[in-house]
mmCIF file of C-alpha atoms and ligand atoms in Angstrom:
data_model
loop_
_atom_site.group_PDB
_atom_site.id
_atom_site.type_symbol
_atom_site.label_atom_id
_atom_site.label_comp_id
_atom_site.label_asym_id
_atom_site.label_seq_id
_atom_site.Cartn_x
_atom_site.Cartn_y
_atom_site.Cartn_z
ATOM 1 C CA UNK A 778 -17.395 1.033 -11.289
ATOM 2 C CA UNK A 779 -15.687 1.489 -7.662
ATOM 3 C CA UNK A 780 -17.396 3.270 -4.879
ATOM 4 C CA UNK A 781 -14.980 6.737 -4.818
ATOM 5 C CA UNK A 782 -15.682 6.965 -1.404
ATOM 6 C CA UNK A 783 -14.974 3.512 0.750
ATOM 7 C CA UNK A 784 -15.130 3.147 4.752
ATOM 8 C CA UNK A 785 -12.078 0.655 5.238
ATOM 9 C CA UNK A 786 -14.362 -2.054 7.100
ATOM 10 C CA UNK A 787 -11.754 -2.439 10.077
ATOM 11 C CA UNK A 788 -13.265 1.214 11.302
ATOM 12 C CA UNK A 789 -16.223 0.233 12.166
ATOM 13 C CA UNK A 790 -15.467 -2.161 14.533
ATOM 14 C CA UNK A 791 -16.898 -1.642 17.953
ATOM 15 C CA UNK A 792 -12.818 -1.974 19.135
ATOM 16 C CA UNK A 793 -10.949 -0.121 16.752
ATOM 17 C CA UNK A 794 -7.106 -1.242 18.417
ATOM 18 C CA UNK A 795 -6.136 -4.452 17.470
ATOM 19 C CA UNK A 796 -4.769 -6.202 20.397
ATOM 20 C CA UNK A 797 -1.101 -5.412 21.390
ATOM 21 C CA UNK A 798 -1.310 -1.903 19.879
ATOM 22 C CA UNK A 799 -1.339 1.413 21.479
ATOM 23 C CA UNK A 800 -3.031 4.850 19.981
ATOM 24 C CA UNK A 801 -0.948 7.088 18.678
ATOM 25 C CA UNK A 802 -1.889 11.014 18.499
ATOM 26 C CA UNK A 803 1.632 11.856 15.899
ATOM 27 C CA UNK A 804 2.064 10.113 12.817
ATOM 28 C CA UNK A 805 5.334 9.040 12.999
ATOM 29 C CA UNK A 806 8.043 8.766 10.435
ATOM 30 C CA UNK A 807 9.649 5.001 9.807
ATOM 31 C CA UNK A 808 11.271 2.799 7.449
ATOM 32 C CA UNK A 809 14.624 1.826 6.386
ATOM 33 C CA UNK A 810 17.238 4.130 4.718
ATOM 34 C CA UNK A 811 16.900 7.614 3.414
ATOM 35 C CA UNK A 812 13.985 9.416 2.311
ATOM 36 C CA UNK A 813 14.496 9.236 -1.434
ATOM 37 C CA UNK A 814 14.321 12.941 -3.699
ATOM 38 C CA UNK A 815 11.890 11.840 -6.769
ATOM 39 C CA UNK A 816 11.808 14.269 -9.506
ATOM 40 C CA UNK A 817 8.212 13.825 -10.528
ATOM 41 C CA UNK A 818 9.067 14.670 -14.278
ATOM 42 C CA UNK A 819 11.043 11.433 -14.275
ATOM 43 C CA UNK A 820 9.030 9.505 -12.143
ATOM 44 C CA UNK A 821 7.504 6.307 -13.887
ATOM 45 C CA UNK A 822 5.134 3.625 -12.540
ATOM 46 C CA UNK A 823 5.915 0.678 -14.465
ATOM 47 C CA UNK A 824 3.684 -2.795 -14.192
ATOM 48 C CA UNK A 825 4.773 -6.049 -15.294
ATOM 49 C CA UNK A 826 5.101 -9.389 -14.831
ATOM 50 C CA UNK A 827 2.238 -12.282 -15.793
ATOM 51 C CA UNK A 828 0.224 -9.767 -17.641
ATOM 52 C CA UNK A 829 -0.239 -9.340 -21.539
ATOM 53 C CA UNK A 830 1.470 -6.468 -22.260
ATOM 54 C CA UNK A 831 3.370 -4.528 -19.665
ATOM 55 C CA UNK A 832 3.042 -0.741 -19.395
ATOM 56 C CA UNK A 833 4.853 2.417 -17.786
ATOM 57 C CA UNK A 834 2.934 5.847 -17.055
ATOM 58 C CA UNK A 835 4.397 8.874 -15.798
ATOM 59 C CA UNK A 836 3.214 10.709 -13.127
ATOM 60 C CA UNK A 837 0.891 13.054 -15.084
ATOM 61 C CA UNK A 838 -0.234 10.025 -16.482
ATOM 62 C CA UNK A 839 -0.692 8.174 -13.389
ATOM 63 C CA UNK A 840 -2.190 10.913 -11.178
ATOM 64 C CA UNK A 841 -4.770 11.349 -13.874
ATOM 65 C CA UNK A 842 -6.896 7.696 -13.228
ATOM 66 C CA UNK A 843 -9.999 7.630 -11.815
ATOM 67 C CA UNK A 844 -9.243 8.517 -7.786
ATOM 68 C CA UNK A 845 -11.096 7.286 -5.166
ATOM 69 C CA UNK A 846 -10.908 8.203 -1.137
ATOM 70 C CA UNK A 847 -10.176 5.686 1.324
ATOM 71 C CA UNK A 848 -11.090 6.093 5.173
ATOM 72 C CA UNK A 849 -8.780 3.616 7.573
ATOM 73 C CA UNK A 850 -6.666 3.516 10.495
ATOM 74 C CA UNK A 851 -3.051 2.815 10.830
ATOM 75 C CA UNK A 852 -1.422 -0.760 12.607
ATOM 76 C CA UNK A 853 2.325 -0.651 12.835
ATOM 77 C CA UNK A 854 3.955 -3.873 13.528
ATOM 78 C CA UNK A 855 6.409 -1.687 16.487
ATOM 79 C CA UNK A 856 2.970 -1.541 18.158
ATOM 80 C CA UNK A 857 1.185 2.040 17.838
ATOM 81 C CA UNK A 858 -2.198 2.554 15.837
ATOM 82 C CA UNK A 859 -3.372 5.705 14.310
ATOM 83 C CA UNK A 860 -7.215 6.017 13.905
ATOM 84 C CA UNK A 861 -9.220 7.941 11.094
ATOM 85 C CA UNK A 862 -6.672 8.519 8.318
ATOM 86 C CA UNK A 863 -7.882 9.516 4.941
ATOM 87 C CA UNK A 864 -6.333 8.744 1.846
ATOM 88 C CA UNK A 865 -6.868 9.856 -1.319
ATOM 89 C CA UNK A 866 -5.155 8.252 -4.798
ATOM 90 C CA UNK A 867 -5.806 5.245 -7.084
ATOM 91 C CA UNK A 868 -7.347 2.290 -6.383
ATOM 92 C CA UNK A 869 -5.508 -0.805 -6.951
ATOM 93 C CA UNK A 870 -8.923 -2.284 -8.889
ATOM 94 C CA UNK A 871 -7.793 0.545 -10.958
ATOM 95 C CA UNK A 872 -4.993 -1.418 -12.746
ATOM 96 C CA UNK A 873 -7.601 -3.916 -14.227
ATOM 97 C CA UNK A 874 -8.768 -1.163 -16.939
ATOM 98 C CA UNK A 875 -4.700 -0.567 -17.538
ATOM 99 C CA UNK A 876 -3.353 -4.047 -17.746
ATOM 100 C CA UNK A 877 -5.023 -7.468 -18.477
ATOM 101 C CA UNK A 878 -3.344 -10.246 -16.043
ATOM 102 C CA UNK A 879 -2.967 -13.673 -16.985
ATOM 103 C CA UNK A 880 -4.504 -16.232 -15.083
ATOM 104 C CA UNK A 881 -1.163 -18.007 -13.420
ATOM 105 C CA UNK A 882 -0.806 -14.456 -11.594
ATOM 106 C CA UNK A 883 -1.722 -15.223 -7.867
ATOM 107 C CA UNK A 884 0.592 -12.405 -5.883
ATOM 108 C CA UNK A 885 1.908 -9.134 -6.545
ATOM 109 C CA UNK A 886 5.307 -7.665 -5.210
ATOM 110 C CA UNK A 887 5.034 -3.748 -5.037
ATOM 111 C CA UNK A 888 8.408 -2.066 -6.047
ATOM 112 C CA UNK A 889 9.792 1.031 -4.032
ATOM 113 C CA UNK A 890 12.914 3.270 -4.207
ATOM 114 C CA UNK A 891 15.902 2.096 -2.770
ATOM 115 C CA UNK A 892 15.108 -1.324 -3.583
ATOM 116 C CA UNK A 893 12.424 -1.634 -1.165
ATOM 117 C CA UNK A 894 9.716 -4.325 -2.034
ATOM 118 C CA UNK A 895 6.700 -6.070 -0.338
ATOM 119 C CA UNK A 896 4.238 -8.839 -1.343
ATOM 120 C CA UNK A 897 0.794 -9.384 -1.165
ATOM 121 C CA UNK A 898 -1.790 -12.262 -2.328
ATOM 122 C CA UNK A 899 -4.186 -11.414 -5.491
ATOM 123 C CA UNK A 900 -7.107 -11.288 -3.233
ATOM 124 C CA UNK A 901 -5.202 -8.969 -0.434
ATOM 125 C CA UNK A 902 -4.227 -6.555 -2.921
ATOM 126 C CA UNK A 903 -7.332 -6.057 -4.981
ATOM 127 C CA UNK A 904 -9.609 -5.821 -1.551
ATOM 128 C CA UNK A 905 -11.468 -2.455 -2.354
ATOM 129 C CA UNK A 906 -9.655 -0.571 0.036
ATOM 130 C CA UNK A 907 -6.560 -0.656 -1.306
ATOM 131 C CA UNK A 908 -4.839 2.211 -3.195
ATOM 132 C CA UNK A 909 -1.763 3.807 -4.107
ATOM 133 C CA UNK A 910 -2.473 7.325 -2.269
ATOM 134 C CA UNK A 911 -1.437 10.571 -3.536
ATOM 135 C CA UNK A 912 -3.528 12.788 -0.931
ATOM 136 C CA UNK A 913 -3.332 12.283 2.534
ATOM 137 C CA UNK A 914 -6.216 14.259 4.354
ATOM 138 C CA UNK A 915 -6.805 16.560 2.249
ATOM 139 C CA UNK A 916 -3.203 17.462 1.798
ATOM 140 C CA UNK A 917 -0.756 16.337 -0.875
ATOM 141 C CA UNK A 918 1.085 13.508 0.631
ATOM 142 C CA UNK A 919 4.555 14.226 2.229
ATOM 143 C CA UNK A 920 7.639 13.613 1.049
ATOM 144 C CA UNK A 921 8.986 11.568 4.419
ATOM 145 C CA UNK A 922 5.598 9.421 4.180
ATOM 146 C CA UNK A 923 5.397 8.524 0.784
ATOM 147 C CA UNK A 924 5.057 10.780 -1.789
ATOM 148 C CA UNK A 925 4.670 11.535 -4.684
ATOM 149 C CA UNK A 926 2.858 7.806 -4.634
ATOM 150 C CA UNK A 927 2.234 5.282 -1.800
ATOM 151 C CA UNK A 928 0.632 1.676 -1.568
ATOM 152 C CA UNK A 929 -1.681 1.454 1.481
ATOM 153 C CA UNK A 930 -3.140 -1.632 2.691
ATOM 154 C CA UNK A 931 -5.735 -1.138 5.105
ATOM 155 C CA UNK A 932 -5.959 -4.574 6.704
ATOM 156 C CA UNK A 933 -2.902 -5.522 6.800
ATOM 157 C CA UNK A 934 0.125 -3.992 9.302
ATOM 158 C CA UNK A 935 1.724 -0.826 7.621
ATOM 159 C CA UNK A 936 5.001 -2.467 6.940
ATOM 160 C CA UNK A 937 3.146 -3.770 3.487
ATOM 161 C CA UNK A 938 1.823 -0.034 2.648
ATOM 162 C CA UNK A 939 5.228 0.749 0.493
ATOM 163 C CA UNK A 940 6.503 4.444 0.376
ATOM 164 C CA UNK A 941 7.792 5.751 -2.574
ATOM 165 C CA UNK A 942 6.675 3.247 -4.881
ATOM 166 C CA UNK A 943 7.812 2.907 -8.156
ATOM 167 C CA UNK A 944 5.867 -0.169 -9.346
ATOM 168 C CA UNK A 945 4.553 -3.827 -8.863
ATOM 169 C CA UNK A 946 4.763 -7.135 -10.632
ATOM 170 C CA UNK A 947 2.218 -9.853 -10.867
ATOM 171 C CA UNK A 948 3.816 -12.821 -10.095
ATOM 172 C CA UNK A 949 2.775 -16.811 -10.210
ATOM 173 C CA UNK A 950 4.587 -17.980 -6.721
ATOM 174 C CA UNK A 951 4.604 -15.834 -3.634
ATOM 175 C CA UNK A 952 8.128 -13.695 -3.398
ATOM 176 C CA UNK A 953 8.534 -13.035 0.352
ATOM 177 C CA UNK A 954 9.875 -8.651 0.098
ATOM 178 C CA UNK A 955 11.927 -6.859 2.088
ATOM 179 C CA UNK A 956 10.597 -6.907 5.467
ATOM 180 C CA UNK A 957 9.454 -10.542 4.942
ATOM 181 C CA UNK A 958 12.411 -11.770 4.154
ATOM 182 C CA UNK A 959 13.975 -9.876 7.769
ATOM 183 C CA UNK A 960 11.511 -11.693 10.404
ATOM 184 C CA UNK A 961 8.145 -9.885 9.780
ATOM 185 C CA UNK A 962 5.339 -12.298 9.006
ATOM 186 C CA UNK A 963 4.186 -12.844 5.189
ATOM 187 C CA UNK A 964 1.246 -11.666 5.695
ATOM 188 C CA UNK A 965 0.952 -9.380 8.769
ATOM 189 C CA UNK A 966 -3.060 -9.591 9.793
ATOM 190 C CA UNK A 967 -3.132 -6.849 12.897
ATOM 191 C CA UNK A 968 -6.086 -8.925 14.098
ATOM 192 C CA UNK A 969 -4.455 -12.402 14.701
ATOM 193 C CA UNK A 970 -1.268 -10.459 15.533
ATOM 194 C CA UNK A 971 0.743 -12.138 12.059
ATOM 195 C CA UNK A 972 3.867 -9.992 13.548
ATOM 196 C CA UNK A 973 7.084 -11.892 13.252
ATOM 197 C CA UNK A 974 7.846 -15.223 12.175
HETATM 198 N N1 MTE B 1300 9.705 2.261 0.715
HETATM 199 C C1 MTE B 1300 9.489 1.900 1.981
HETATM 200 N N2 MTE B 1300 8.222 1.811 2.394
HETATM 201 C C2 MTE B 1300 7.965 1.440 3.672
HETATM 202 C C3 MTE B 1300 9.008 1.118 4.561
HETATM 203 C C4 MTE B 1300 10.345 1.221 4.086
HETATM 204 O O1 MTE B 1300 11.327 0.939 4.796
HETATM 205 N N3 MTE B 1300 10.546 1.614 2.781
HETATM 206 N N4 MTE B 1300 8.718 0.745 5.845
HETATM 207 C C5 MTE B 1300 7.354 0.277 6.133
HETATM 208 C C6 MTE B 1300 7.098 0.261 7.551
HETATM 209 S S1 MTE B 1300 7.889 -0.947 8.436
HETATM 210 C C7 MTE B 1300 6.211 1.107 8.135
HETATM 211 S S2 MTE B 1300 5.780 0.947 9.768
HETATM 212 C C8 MTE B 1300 5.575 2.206 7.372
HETATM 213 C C9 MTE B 1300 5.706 3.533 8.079
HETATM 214 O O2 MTE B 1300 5.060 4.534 7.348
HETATM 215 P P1 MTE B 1300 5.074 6.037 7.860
HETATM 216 O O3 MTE B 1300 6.497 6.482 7.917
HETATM 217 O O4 MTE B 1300 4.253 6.814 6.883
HETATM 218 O O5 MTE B 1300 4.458 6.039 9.249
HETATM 219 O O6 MTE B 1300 6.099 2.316 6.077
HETATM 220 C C10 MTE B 1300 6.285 1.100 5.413
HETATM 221 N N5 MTE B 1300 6.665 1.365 4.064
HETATM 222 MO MO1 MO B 1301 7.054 -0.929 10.552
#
């Protein structure tokens, strides 16, 4: 079983900023096009890809897993950091009990509305921090960051924590996703500064 509760481990470093970045007090709003309307009735999260049988839940289905609560901070690539964030939703070690991946899968790319789409490594997206967040302290998540589900990576900068998502595909090669494919790094570490390029 997960830990419900997990202290992203990047929080308890004795310098919380990454270098480059500057604290932000706002959370603010960004990402490419319009913020989508998502009827939650018709809302499906489907997985697929290298796994033996793919599946679809809706969101009452979805929003019913096992939850656990994820404490992090925030590193946007544009350069501000917001510290002591907590998100609540299901953990991406969560899809193991729903779907049983074949052993070629070594990536995932994480579907969003409006044909938004990021990648991540096996091993990046089933660190135990990781979760598609319904909650976001204490509050259900807003529409303009995310809701009704989000992806949020911890570790990694916020460009790979998809809004809006609408599902994810295990995949044998690495698909570079939207941002990646438009000059942001593949894998965006805030702590070696994996920006651009
Ligand atoms: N679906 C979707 N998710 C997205 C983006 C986007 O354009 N579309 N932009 C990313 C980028 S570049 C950032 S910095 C964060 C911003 O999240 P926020 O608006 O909650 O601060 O969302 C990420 N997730
Ligand atoms: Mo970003």
């Amino acid at each position: 079983m997960n830990d419900p509760r997990i202290i992203s481990p990047d929080t308890m470093r004795e310098q919380r900023v990454p270098p480059g970045q500057k604290l932000a007090t706002k959370f603010p709003v960004l990402h490419y096009g319009d913020i989508p309307l998502i009827d939650v009735s018709t809302w499906v999260f489907k997985i697929k890809g290298l796994i033996e049988k793919e599946r679809a839940l809706n969101y009452k289905e979805f929003s019913s897993l096992p939850r656990i609560e994820v404490f992090s901070d925030i590193h946007c690539v544009t350069g501000w950091s917001r510290l002591d964030n907590m998100w609540e939703g299901v953990g991406s070690r969560e899809i193991r009990n729903l779907v049983r991946i074949l052993p070629e899968a070594k990536f995932v790319i994480i579907y969003a509305e409006n044909g938004f789409t990021t990648n991540l490594s096996l091993e990046d997206f089933f660190e135990p921090d990781v979760l598609f967040t319904i909650r976001y302290n204490d509050m259900p998540l807003s529409a303009e960051h995310g809701a009704p589900v989000r992806l949020v990576v911890p570790r990694l900068y916020f460009w790979k924590s998809a809004k809006w998502v609408t599902g994810i595909e295990f995949i044998d090669k690495d698909r570079p996703g939207f941002w990646e494919t438009r000059g942001y790094h593949n894998h965006g570490d805030p702590w070696t500064e994996e920006r651009y390029g």
